[in-house]
Amino acid sequence: DTGVSQNPRHKITKRGQNVTFRCDPISEHNRLYWYRQTLGQGPEFLTYFQNEAQLEKSRLLSDRFSAERPKGSFSTLEIQRTEQGDSAMYLCASSLGNSGVYNEQFFGPGTRLTVL
Amino acid sequence: GEDVEQSLFLSVREGDSSVINCTYTDSSSTYLYWYKQEPGAGLQLLTYIFSNMDMKQDQRLTVLLNKKDKHLSLRIADTQTGDSAIYFCAERGTPLVFGKGTRLSVIA
């Protein structure tokens, strides 16, 4: 399977715990994006990377959220001190970047987080 | 600012055409997209249209763009039960800006 993969697919945690999600993009893609999707809403952008550089992080929801892409391949999204309001689907997408005018983002299946 | 609006629900009978509408605010958008999301799955790009086009047809899908009114529509001909899903309109940008999605229900 050469698509975008995300792990775990489901995560249940207690309020106050830290969680970390992983995204493996399509191998030749240099851009990687994180989105959050709550029930009844469209995906909401959080942050993105070009290679290992995090180019936009002002949309991260609070300082409890952080993301890394240390070697420009896979990425992790961490949420510290989780709150019930963090319960959502976290989506990862990757693309070839702006090498052309058309820049399709390919999405993974998402990680569903439930905070009890 | 950027904003994308869609109607939330649409119900059609199998074999009929479906039309899903979207309005957007960013007049500088160069591409507009339609994504499909099936239950428990990520988003799949269905089609896109470049802003200098009025219409694009791709098999059963027809996209119409009215730049003056900033209105985008997706027509699905001969709608099938497998088309039941949530459809998102999105403006090109980094990041993509999505609407809330239209839930299409196809009645057999």
Coordinates of N, CA and C in Angstrom, one line a residue:
Chain A
D1 N 0.8 -1.2 0.0 CA 0.0 0.0 0.0 C 0.9 1.2 0.0
T2 N 0.7 2.1 -1.0 CA 1.6 3.3 -1.1 C 0.9 4.5 -0.7
G3 N -0.2 4.5 -0.1 CA -0.9 5.7 0.3 C -0.4 6.2 1.6
V4 N -1.1 7.2 2.1 CA -0.8 7.8 3.4 C -1.3 6.9 4.5
S5 N -0.5 6.6 5.5 CA -0.9 5.8 6.6 C -0.8 6.5 7.9
Q6 N -1.7 6.2 8.8 CA -1.8 6.9 10.1 C -1.9 5.8 11.2
N7 N -1.2 6.0 12.3 CA -1.3 5.1 13.4 C -1.3 5.9 14.7
P8 N -2.1 5.4 15.7 CA -3.1 4.4 15.6 C -4.4 4.9 14.8
R9 N -5.3 4.0 14.5 CA -6.5 4.4 13.9 C -7.5 5.0 14.9
H10 N -7.4 4.4 16.1 CA -8.3 4.8 17.2 C -7.4 5.0 18.5
K11 N -7.7 6.0 19.3 CA -7.1 6.2 20.5 C -8.1 6.7 21.6
I12 N -8.2 6.0 22.7 CA -9.0 6.4 23.8 C -8.1 6.7 24.9
T13 N -8.2 7.9 25.5 CA -7.4 8.3 26.6 C -8.2 9.0 27.7
K14 N -7.5 9.1 28.8 CA -8.2 9.9 29.9 C -7.7 11.3 29.9
R15 N -8.6 12.2 30.3 CA -8.3 13.6 30.3 C -7.0 13.8 31.1
G16 N -6.1 14.7 30.6 CA -4.8 14.9 31.3 C -3.7 14.1 30.8
Q17 N -3.9 13.1 30.0 CA -2.9 12.2 29.5 C -2.3 12.9 28.2
N18 N -1.1 12.5 27.8 CA -0.5 12.9 26.6 C -0.7 11.8 25.5
V19 N -0.9 12.2 24.3 CA -1.1 11.3 23.2 C -0.2 11.7 22.0
T20 N 0.3 10.7 21.3 CA 1.1 11.0 20.1 C 0.5 10.2 18.9
F21 N 0.4 10.8 17.8 CA -0.1 10.2 16.6 C 1.0 10.2 15.5
R22 N 1.0 9.2 14.7 CA 2.1 9.1 13.6 C 1.4 9.1 12.3
C23 N 2.1 9.8 11.3 CA 1.7 9.8 9.9 C 2.9 9.5 9.1
D24 N 2.6 8.5 8.1 CA 3.7 8.2 7.1 C 3.1 8.6 5.8
P25 N 3.7 9.6 5.2 CA 3.2 10.1 3.9 C 3.6 9.2 2.7
I26 N 3.1 9.5 1.6 CA 3.6 8.9 0.3 C 5.0 9.2 0.2
S27 N 5.8 8.3 -0.2 CA 7.3 8.4 0.0 C 7.9 9.6 -0.7
E28 N 7.5 9.9 -1.9 CA 8.1 10.9 -2.7 C 7.5 12.3 -2.4
H29 N 6.6 12.4 -1.5 CA 5.9 13.7 -1.2 C 6.7 14.5 -0.2
N30 N 7.0 15.7 -0.5 CA 7.8 16.5 0.4 C 7.0 17.4 1.4
R31 N 5.7 17.5 1.1 CA 4.8 18.3 2.0 C 3.9 17.4 2.8
L32 N 3.7 17.7 4.1 CA 2.9 16.9 5.0 C 2.0 17.9 5.8
Y33 N 0.8 17.6 5.9 CA -0.2 18.5 6.5 C -0.9 17.7 7.6
W34 N -1.3 18.4 8.7 CA -2.2 17.9 9.7 C -3.4 18.7 9.8
Y35 N -4.6 18.0 9.8 CA -5.9 18.7 10.0 C -6.6 18.0 11.1
R36 N -7.6 18.7 11.7 CA -8.5 18.2 12.7 C -9.9 18.3 12.2
Q37 N -10.7 17.2 12.4 CA -12.1 17.2 11.9 C -13.0 16.8 13.1
T38 N -13.8 17.7 13.5 CA -14.8 17.4 14.5 C -16.1 17.0 13.8
L39 N -17.0 16.5 14.6 CA -18.3 15.9 14.1 C -19.1 17.0 13.4
G40 N -19.5 16.8 12.2 CA -20.3 17.7 11.4 C -19.5 18.9 10.8
Q41 N -18.2 18.8 10.9 CA -17.4 19.9 10.3 C -16.5 19.4 9.3
G42 N -16.0 20.3 8.5 CA -14.9 20.0 7.5 C -13.6 19.9 8.2
P43 N -12.6 19.4 7.6 CA -11.2 19.4 8.2 C -10.7 20.8 8.4
E44 N -10.1 21.0 9.5 CA -9.6 22.3 9.9 C -8.0 22.2 10.0
F45 N -7.4 23.0 9.3 CA -5.9 23.0 9.2 C -5.2 23.2 10.5
L46 N -4.2 22.5 10.8 CA -3.4 22.7 12.0 C -2.0 23.2 11.7
T47 N -1.3 22.4 10.9 CA 0.1 22.8 10.6 C 0.6 22.0 9.4
Y48 N 1.7 22.4 8.8 CA 2.3 21.7 7.7 C 3.8 21.8 7.6
F49 N 4.4 20.8 7.0 CA 5.8 20.8 6.8 C 6.2 20.7 5.3
Q50 N 7.3 21.3 5.0 CA 8.0 21.0 3.7 C 9.3 20.4 4.1
N51 N 9.4 19.1 3.7 CA 10.6 18.4 4.2 C 10.5 18.4 5.7
E52 N 11.6 18.7 6.4 CA 11.6 18.7 7.8 C 11.2 20.1 8.4
A53 N 11.1 21.1 7.6 CA 10.8 22.4 8.1 C 9.3 22.6 8.3
Q54 N 8.9 23.1 9.5 CA 7.5 23.4 9.8 C 7.2 24.8 9.3
L55 N 6.5 24.9 8.2 CA 6.3 26.2 7.6 C 5.1 27.1 8.2
E56 N 4.2 26.4 8.8 CA 3.1 27.1 9.4 C 2.6 26.4 10.6
K57 N 2.6 27.1 11.8 CA 2.2 26.4 13.0 C 1.3 27.3 13.8
S58 N 0.9 28.5 13.2 CA 0.1 29.4 14.0 C -1.3 28.9 14.2
R59 N -1.7 27.9 13.4 CA -3.1 27.4 13.5 C -3.2 26.3 14.5
L60 N -2.1 25.9 15.1 CA -2.2 24.8 16.1 C -3.1 25.4 17.2
L61 N -3.9 24.6 17.8 CA -5.0 25.0 18.6 C -4.6 25.6 19.9
S62 N -3.5 25.2 20.4 CA -3.0 25.7 21.7 C -1.5 25.3 21.8
D63 N -0.9 25.7 22.8 CA 0.5 25.3 23.0 C 0.6 23.9 23.5
R64 N -0.5 23.2 23.7 CA -0.5 21.8 24.1 C -0.3 20.9 22.8
F65 N -0.4 21.5 21.7 CA -0.3 20.8 20.4 C 1.1 21.1 19.8
S66 N 1.8 20.0 19.4 CA 3.0 20.2 18.7 C 3.2 19.1 17.7
A67 N 4.0 19.4 16.7 CA 4.2 18.4 15.6 C 5.7 18.5 15.2
E68 N 6.1 17.3 14.8 CA 7.5 17.2 14.3 C 7.6 16.4 13.0
R69 N 8.6 16.6 12.3 CA 8.9 15.8 11.1 C 10.4 15.7 11.0
P70 N 11.1 15.0 11.9 CA 12.5 15.1 12.1 C 13.4 14.8 10.9
K71 N 13.1 13.9 10.1 CA 13.9 13.6 9.0 C 13.2 13.8 7.6
G72 N 12.2 14.6 7.7 CA 11.5 14.9 6.4 C 10.7 13.7 5.9
S73 N 10.5 12.7 6.7 CA 9.7 11.6 6.2 C 8.4 11.5 7.0
F74 N 8.3 10.6 8.0 CA 7.1 10.5 8.9 C 7.0 11.7 9.8
S75 N 5.8 11.9 10.3 CA 5.6 13.0 11.2 C 4.8 12.5 12.4
T76 N 5.0 13.2 13.5 CA 4.2 12.9 14.7 C 3.5 14.2 15.2
L77 N 2.3 14.0 15.7 CA 1.5 15.1 16.3 C 1.2 14.7 17.8
E78 N 1.6 15.6 18.7 CA 1.5 15.3 20.1 C 0.5 16.3 20.7
I79 N -0.4 15.8 21.5 CA -1.2 16.6 22.3 C -0.9 16.3 23.8
Q80 N -0.5 17.3 24.5 CA -0.3 17.2 25.9 C -1.5 17.6 26.7
R81 N -1.6 16.9 27.9 CA -2.7 17.3 28.9 C -4.0 17.3 28.1
T82 N -4.4 16.2 27.5 CA -5.6 16.2 26.7 C -6.8 16.6 27.5
E83 N -7.7 17.3 26.7 CA -9.0 17.7 27.3 C -10.1 17.1 26.5
Q84 N -11.3 17.0 27.0 CA -12.4 16.4 26.3 C -12.7 17.1 25.0
G85 N -12.4 18.3 24.9 CA -12.6 19.1 23.6 C -11.7 18.7 22.5
D86 N -10.6 17.9 22.9 CA -9.7 17.5 21.9 C -10.2 16.3 21.1
S87 N -11.3 15.7 21.6 CA -11.8 14.5 20.9 C -12.2 14.9 19.5
A88 N -11.7 14.2 18.5 CA -11.9 14.5 17.1 C -11.2 13.5 16.3
M89 N -11.3 13.6 14.9 CA -10.5 12.9 14.0 C -9.3 13.7 13.6
Y90 N -8.1 13.2 13.6 CA -6.9 13.9 13.2 C -6.5 13.3 11.9
L91 N -6.5 14.1 10.9 CA -6.2 13.7 9.5 C -4.8 14.2 9.1
C92 N -4.1 13.4 8.4 CA -2.8 13.7 7.8 C -2.9 13.7 6.3
A93 N -2.3 14.5 5.6 CA -2.3 14.5 4.1 C -0.8 14.8 3.7
S94 N -0.5 14.4 2.5 CA 0.8 14.7 1.9 C 0.6 15.1 0.4
S95 N 1.6 15.9 -0.1 CA 1.5 16.3 -1.5 C 3.0 16.5 -1.9
L96 N 3.1 16.7 -3.3 CA 4.4 16.9 -3.9 C 4.8 18.4 -3.7
G97 N 4.0 19.2 -3.1 CA 4.4 20.6 -2.9 C 4.0 21.4 -4.1
N98 N 4.4 22.6 -4.1 CA 4.0 23.5 -5.2 C 4.9 23.4 -6.4
S99 N 5.3 22.2 -6.8 CA 6.1 22.1 -7.9 C 5.4 22.4 -9.2
G100 N 4.1 22.3 -9.1 CA 3.2 22.7 -10.3 C 2.0 23.4 -9.7
V101 N 1.2 23.9 -10.6 CA 0.1 24.7 -10.2 C -1.0 23.9 -9.5
Y102 N -0.9 22.6 -9.8 CA -1.9 21.7 -9.2 C -1.2 20.9 -8.2
N103 N -1.7 20.9 -7.0 CA -1.0 20.3 -5.8 C -2.0 19.5 -5.0
E104 N -2.2 18.3 -5.5 CA -3.2 17.4 -4.8 C -2.7 17.0 -3.5
Q105 N -3.6 17.1 -2.5 CA -3.3 16.5 -1.2 C -3.9 15.2 -1.1
F106 N -3.2 14.2 -0.7 CA -3.7 12.8 -0.5 C -3.8 12.6 1.0
F107 N -5.0 12.2 1.4 CA -5.3 12.1 2.8 C -5.2 10.6 3.3
G108 N -4.7 10.5 4.6 CA -4.8 9.2 5.2 C -6.1 9.0 5.8
P109 N -6.3 7.8 6.5 CA -7.6 7.4 7.0 C -8.0 8.1 8.3
G110 N -7.0 8.7 8.9 CA -7.2 9.5 10.2 C -7.0 8.7 11.4
T111 N -6.8 9.4 12.5 CA -6.8 8.8 13.9 C -7.9 9.4 14.6
R112 N -8.8 8.6 15.1 CA -9.9 9.1 15.9 C -9.5 9.1 17.4
L113 N -9.5 10.3 18.0 CA -9.2 10.4 19.4 C -10.4 10.6 20.2
T114 N -10.6 9.8 21.3 CA -11.6 10.0 22.3 C -11.0 10.3 23.6
V115 N -11.4 11.4 24.2 CA -10.8 11.8 25.5 C -12.0 11.6 26.5
L116 N -11.7 10.8 27.5 CA -12.8 10.5 28.5 C -12.7 11.4 29.7
Chain B
G1 N -11.7 37.3 5.0 CA -11.1 36.0 5.3 C -11.7 34.9 4.4
E2 N -11.1 33.7 4.5 CA -11.6 32.6 3.7 C -12.8 32.0 4.4
D3 N -13.8 31.6 3.6 CA -14.9 30.9 4.1 C -15.5 30.1 3.0
V4 N -16.0 28.9 3.3 CA -16.6 28.1 2.3 C -17.9 27.6 2.9
E5 N -19.0 27.8 2.2 CA -20.3 27.4 2.7 C -21.0 26.4 1.8
Q6 N -21.6 25.4 2.5 CA -22.3 24.3 1.8 C -23.6 24.0 2.5
S7 N -24.6 23.5 1.7 CA -25.8 23.0 2.4 C -25.4 21.7 3.0
L8 N -26.1 21.3 4.1 CA -25.6 20.2 4.9 C -26.1 18.8 4.5
F9 N -27.3 18.8 3.9 CA -27.9 17.5 3.6 C -28.5 17.5 2.2
L10 N -28.5 16.4 1.5 CA -29.2 16.2 0.2 C -29.6 14.7 0.1
S11 N -30.8 14.5 -0.3 CA -31.3 13.2 -0.4 C -31.9 13.0 -1.8
V12 N -31.5 12.0 -2.5 CA -31.9 11.7 -3.9 C -32.2 10.3 -4.1
R13 N -33.0 10.0 -5.1 CA -33.3 8.6 -5.5 C -32.3 8.1 -6.4
E14 N -32.0 6.8 -6.3 CA -31.0 6.1 -7.1 C -31.4 6.4 -8.6
G15 N -30.4 6.7 -9.4 CA -30.7 7.0 -10.8 C -30.9 8.4 -11.2
D16 N -31.3 9.2 -10.2 CA -31.5 10.7 -10.4 C -30.2 11.4 -10.4
S17 N -30.2 12.7 -10.7 CA -29.0 13.5 -10.6 C -28.9 14.2 -9.3
S18 N -27.7 14.3 -8.8 CA -27.5 15.1 -7.5 C -26.8 16.3 -7.8
V19 N -27.2 17.4 -7.2 CA -26.4 18.7 -7.3 C -26.1 19.2 -6.0
I20 N -24.8 19.3 -5.7 CA -24.3 19.8 -4.4 C -23.7 21.2 -4.7
N21 N -24.1 22.2 -3.9 CA -23.7 23.6 -4.1 C -22.7 24.1 -3.0
C22 N -21.9 25.1 -3.4 CA -20.9 25.6 -2.5 C -20.7 27.1 -2.9
T23 N -20.5 27.9 -1.9 CA -20.1 29.3 -2.1 C -18.8 29.5 -1.4
Y24 N -17.9 30.4 -2.0 CA -16.6 30.6 -1.3 C -16.4 32.1 -1.4
T25 N -15.4 32.6 -0.6 CA -15.2 34.0 -0.5 C -13.9 34.5 -1.1
D26 N -12.9 33.6 -1.2 CA -11.6 34.1 -1.6 C -11.5 34.2 -3.1
S27 N -11.7 35.4 -3.7 CA -11.7 35.5 -5.1 C -10.3 35.2 -5.8
S28 N -9.3 35.1 -5.0 CA -8.0 34.8 -5.6 C -7.8 33.3 -5.7
S29 N -8.7 32.5 -5.3 CA -8.6 31.0 -5.4 C -8.3 30.6 -6.8
T30 N -7.3 29.9 -7.0 CA -6.9 29.4 -8.4 C -7.5 28.1 -8.7
Y31 N -7.6 27.2 -7.7 CA -8.3 25.9 -7.9 C -9.3 25.8 -6.9
L32 N -10.4 25.1 -7.3 CA -11.4 24.7 -6.3 C -11.6 23.2 -6.5
Y33 N -11.9 22.5 -5.3 CA -11.9 21.1 -5.3 C -13.2 20.5 -4.7
W34 N -13.4 19.3 -5.1 CA -14.5 18.5 -4.5 C -13.8 17.2 -4.0
Y35 N -14.0 17.0 -2.7 CA -13.6 15.8 -2.0 C -14.8 15.0 -1.5
K36 N -14.6 13.7 -1.5 CA -15.6 12.7 -1.0 C -15.0 12.0 0.3
Q37 N -15.9 11.9 1.3 CA -15.5 11.2 2.5 C -16.6 10.1 2.8
E38 N -16.1 8.9 2.8 CA -17.0 7.8 3.2 C -16.9 7.5 4.7
P39 N -17.8 6.9 5.3 CA -17.8 6.7 6.8 C -16.5 6.0 7.2
G40 N -15.8 6.6 8.2 CA -14.6 6.1 8.8 C -13.4 6.2 7.9
A41 N -13.5 6.9 6.8 CA -12.4 7.0 5.9 C -11.9 8.4 5.8
G42 N -10.7 8.5 5.2 CA -10.1 9.9 4.9 C -10.8 10.5 3.7
L43 N -10.3 11.6 3.2 CA -10.9 12.3 2.1 C -10.3 11.8 0.8
Q44 N -11.1 11.7 -0.2 CA -10.6 11.3 -1.5 C -11.0 12.4 -2.5
L45 N -10.0 12.9 -3.3 CA -10.2 13.9 -4.2 C -11.0 13.4 -5.4
L46 N -12.2 14.0 -5.6 CA -13.0 13.6 -6.7 C -12.7 14.3 -8.0
T47 N -12.6 15.6 -8.0 CA -12.4 16.4 -9.1 C -12.0 17.8 -8.7
Y48 N -11.5 18.6 -9.6 CA -11.1 20.0 -9.3 C -11.4 20.8 -10.6
I49 N -11.4 22.1 -10.4 CA -11.6 23.0 -11.5 C -10.7 24.2 -11.3
F50 N -10.1 24.6 -12.4 CA -9.2 25.8 -12.4 C -10.1 27.0 -12.5
S51 N -9.7 28.1 -11.9 CA -10.5 29.3 -11.9 C -10.8 30.0 -13.2
N52 N -10.1 29.6 -14.2 CA -10.4 30.2 -15.5 C -11.3 29.4 -16.4
M53 N -11.9 28.3 -15.8 CA -12.8 27.5 -16.4 C -14.2 27.7 -15.9
D54 N -15.2 27.5 -16.7 CA -16.6 27.6 -16.3 C -17.2 26.2 -15.9
M55 N -16.7 25.2 -16.6 CA -17.3 23.9 -16.5 C -16.2 22.9 -16.7
K56 N -16.3 21.8 -16.0 CA -15.5 20.6 -16.2 C -16.3 19.4 -16.1
Q57 N -16.1 18.4 -17.0 CA -16.9 17.2 -17.0 C -15.9 16.0 -16.9
D58 N -16.2 15.1 -16.0 CA -15.4 14.0 -15.8 C -16.3 12.8 -15.5
Q59 N -16.6 12.0 -16.5 CA -17.5 10.9 -16.5 C -18.8 11.3 -15.9
R60 N -19.3 10.8 -14.7 CA -20.6 11.2 -14.2 C -20.6 12.5 -13.5
L61 N -19.4 13.1 -13.3 CA -19.3 14.3 -12.6 C -19.2 15.5 -13.5
T62 N -20.0 16.6 -13.1 CA -19.9 17.9 -13.8 C -19.7 19.0 -12.8
V63 N -18.7 19.8 -12.9 CA -18.4 20.9 -12.0 C -18.7 22.2 -12.8
L64 N -19.5 23.0 -12.2 CA -19.8 24.3 -12.7 C -19.2 25.4 -11.8
L65 N -18.6 26.4 -12.4 CA -18.0 27.5 -11.6 C -18.6 28.8 -12.1
N66 N -19.1 29.6 -11.2 CA -19.6 31.0 -11.5 C -18.7 31.9 -10.6
K67 N -17.7 32.4 -11.3 CA -16.7 33.3 -10.5 C -17.4 34.6 -10.0
K68 N -18.3 35.1 -10.8 CA -18.9 36.4 -10.4 C -19.6 36.2 -9.1
D69 N -20.4 35.1 -9.0 CA -21.1 34.9 -7.7 C -20.4 34.0 -6.7
K70 N -19.2 33.6 -7.1 CA -18.3 32.7 -6.2 C -19.1 31.5 -5.8
H71 N -19.7 30.9 -6.8 CA -20.5 29.7 -6.6 C -20.0 28.5 -7.4
L72 N -19.9 27.4 -6.7 CA -19.4 26.2 -7.3 C -20.4 25.1 -7.1
S73 N -20.6 24.2 -8.1 CA -21.5 23.1 -7.9 C -20.9 21.8 -8.5
L74 N -21.4 20.7 -7.9 CA -21.0 19.4 -8.4 C -22.3 18.6 -8.7
R75 N -22.4 18.2 -9.9 CA -23.5 17.4 -10.4 C -23.0 16.0 -10.6
I76 N -23.8 15.1 -10.0 CA -23.5 13.6 -10.1 C -24.6 13.0 -10.9
A77 N -24.3 12.6 -12.1 CA -25.4 12.0 -12.9 C -25.6 10.5 -12.5
D78 N -26.9 10.1 -12.7 CA -27.2 8.6 -12.4 C -26.6 8.2 -11.1
T79 N -27.1 8.9 -10.0 CA -26.5 8.7 -8.7 C -26.8 7.3 -8.2
Q80 N -25.8 6.7 -7.7 CA -25.8 5.3 -7.2 C -25.7 5.2 -5.7
T81 N -26.1 4.1 -5.1 CA -26.0 4.0 -3.6 C -24.6 4.2 -3.1
G82 N -23.6 3.8 -3.9 CA -22.2 3.9 -3.6 C -21.8 5.3 -3.6
D83 N -22.6 6.3 -4.0 CA -22.3 7.7 -4.0 C -22.6 8.3 -2.6
S84 N -23.3 7.5 -1.8 CA -23.7 8.1 -0.5 C -22.4 8.3 0.3
A85 N -22.2 9.6 0.8 CA -21.0 10.0 1.4 C -21.2 11.5 1.8
I86 N -20.1 12.0 2.4 CA -20.1 13.5 2.6 C -19.2 14.1 1.6
Y87 N -19.6 15.2 1.0 CA -18.9 15.8 -0.1 C -18.4 17.2 0.4
F88 N -17.2 17.4 0.3 CA -16.6 18.7 0.7 C -16.1 19.5 -0.5
C89 N -16.4 20.8 -0.4 CA -15.9 21.8 -1.3 C -14.7 22.4 -0.7
A90 N -13.6 22.7 -1.4 CA -12.4 23.3 -0.8 C -11.8 24.2 -1.8
E91 N -11.3 25.3 -1.2 CA -10.5 26.3 -2.0 C -9.0 25.9 -1.9
R92 N -8.3 26.2 -3.0 CA -6.9 25.9 -3.0 C -6.2 27.0 -2.1
G93 N -5.3 26.5 -1.4 CA -4.5 27.3 -0.6 C -3.6 26.4 0.2
T94 N -2.6 27.0 0.9 CA -1.9 26.3 1.9 C -2.2 26.9 3.2
P95 N -3.2 26.4 3.9 CA -3.8 25.1 3.7 C -5.0 25.2 2.8
L96 N -5.6 24.0 2.5 CA -6.9 23.9 1.9 C -7.9 24.4 2.9
V97 N -8.9 25.1 2.4 CA -10.0 25.6 3.3 C -11.3 24.8 2.8
F98 N -11.8 24.1 3.8 CA -13.0 23.2 3.5 C -14.3 23.8 4.0
G99 N -15.4 23.5 3.3 CA -16.7 23.7 3.8 C -17.0 22.6 4.9
K100 N -18.2 22.7 5.4 CA -18.6 21.7 6.4 C -19.1 20.4 5.9
G101 N -19.3 20.4 4.6 CA -19.6 19.1 3.9 C -21.1 19.0 3.7
T102 N -21.5 18.3 2.6 CA -22.9 18.0 2.3 C -23.0 16.5 2.4
R103 N -23.9 16.0 3.3 CA -24.2 14.6 3.4 C -25.2 14.2 2.3
L104 N -24.7 13.4 1.4 CA -25.6 12.9 0.3 C -26.1 11.5 0.7
S105 N -27.4 11.4 0.7 CA -28.1 10.1 1.0 C -28.8 9.6 -0.3
V106 N -28.5 8.4 -0.8 CA -29.1 7.9 -2.0 C -30.1 6.8 -1.6
I107 N -31.3 7.0 -2.0 CA -32.4 6.1 -1.6 C -32.6 5.1 -2.8
A108 N -32.6 3.9 -2.5 CA -32.7 2.8 -3.5 C -34.2 2.7 -4.0

